[in-house]
C-alpha atoms as one frame of an Amber mdcrd trajectory, in Angstrom:
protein
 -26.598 -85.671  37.326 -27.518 -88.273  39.923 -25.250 -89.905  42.261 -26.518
 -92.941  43.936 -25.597 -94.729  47.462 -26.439 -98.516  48.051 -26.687 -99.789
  51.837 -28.072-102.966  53.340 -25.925-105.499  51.833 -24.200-108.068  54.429
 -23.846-112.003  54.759 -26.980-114.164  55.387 -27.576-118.072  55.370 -30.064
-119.552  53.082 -33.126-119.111  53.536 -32.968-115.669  55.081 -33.467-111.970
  54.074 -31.905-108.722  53.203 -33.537-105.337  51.875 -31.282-103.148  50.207
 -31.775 -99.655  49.476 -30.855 -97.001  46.920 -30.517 -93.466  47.984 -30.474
 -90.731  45.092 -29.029 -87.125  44.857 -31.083 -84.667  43.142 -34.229 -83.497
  42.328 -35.772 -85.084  39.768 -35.644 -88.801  41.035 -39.427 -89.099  39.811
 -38.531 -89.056  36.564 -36.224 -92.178  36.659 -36.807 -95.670  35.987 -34.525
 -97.447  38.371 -33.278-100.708  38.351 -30.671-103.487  40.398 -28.026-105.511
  38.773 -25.608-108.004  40.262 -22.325-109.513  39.264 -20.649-112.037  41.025
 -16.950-112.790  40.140 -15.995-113.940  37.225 -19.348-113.068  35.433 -21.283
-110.228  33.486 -23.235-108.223  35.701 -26.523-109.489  35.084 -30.304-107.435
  35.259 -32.284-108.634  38.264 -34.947-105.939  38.747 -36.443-102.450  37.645
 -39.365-100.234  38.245 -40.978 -97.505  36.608 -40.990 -93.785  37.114 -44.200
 -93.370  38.864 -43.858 -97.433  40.412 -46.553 -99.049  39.066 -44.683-101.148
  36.946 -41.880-103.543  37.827 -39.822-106.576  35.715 -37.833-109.503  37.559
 -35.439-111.585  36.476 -36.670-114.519  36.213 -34.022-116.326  38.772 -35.611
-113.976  41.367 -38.953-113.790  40.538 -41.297-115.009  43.693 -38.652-114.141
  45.985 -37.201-110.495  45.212 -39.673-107.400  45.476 -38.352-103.915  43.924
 -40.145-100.560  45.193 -39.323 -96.836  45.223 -40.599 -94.183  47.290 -39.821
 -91.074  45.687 -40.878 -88.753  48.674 -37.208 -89.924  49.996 -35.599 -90.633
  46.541 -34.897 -94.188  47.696 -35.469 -97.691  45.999 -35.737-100.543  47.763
 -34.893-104.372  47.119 -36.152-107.000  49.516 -34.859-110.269  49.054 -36.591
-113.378  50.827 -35.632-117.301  50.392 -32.240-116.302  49.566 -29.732-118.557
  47.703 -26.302-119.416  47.528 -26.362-118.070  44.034 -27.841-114.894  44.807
 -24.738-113.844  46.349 -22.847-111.245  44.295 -22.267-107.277  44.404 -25.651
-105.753  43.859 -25.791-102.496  42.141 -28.632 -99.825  42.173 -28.972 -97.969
  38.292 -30.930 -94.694  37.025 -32.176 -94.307  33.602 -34.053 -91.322  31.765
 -35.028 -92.922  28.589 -38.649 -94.558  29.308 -38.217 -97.524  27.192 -39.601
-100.266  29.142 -38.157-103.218  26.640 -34.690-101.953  27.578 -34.481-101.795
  31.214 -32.917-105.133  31.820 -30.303-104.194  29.680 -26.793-102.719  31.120
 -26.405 -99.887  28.568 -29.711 -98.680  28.912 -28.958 -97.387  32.721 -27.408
 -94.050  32.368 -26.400 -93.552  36.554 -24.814 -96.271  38.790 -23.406 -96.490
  42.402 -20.842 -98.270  43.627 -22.627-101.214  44.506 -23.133-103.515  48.223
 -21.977-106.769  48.433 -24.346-109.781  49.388 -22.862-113.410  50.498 -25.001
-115.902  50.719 -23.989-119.385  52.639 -25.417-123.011  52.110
């Protein structure tokens, strides 16, 4: 079982920055691959970024790609999600997701994520 906390969500014009983190209960954090979705109203919750167990491999979305950056630093069970050159369109709720299966074609898929928290909300204005 893993329960997971986001933080660092707020309101920011364009342009600026946010880092969100993802803190994890448990002991065996290592051995998930961890990803962030967001929804914004009205839509599906949509994949945006994941990284692997040990964090040498990541995937983007490619609406954040260039701007987003997803790390993990498992001393502290935490994963990160800066976000520079934020848009209006990136705002949404943002929510952190564990996964034990290892299949790396799946993580940007919702079902694949076995853990989720209860997600940070992120307004962006023009």
């Amino acid at each position: 079982q893993v329960q997971l906390v986001e933080s660092g969500g707020g309101w920011v014009q364009a342009g600026g920055s946010l880092r969100l983190s993802c803190a994890a209960s448990g002991r065996t954090f290592s051995s998930y691959v961890m990803g962030w979705f967001r929804q914004a109203p009205g839509k599906e919750r949509e994949f945006v970024a994941a990284i692997s167990w040990g964090g040498t491999g990541t995937k983007y979305a490619d609406s954040v790609k260039g701007r987003f950056t997803i790390s993990r630093d498992n001393a502290k069970n935490t994963v990160y999600l800066q976000m520079n050159s934020l848009k209006p369109e990136d705002t949404a709720v943002y929510y952190c997701a564990a996964a034990l299966d290892r299949e790396w074609a799946a993580v940007t898929t919702v079902p694949h994520y076995d853990y989720w928290g209860q997600g940070t909300q992120v307004t962006v204005s023009s």
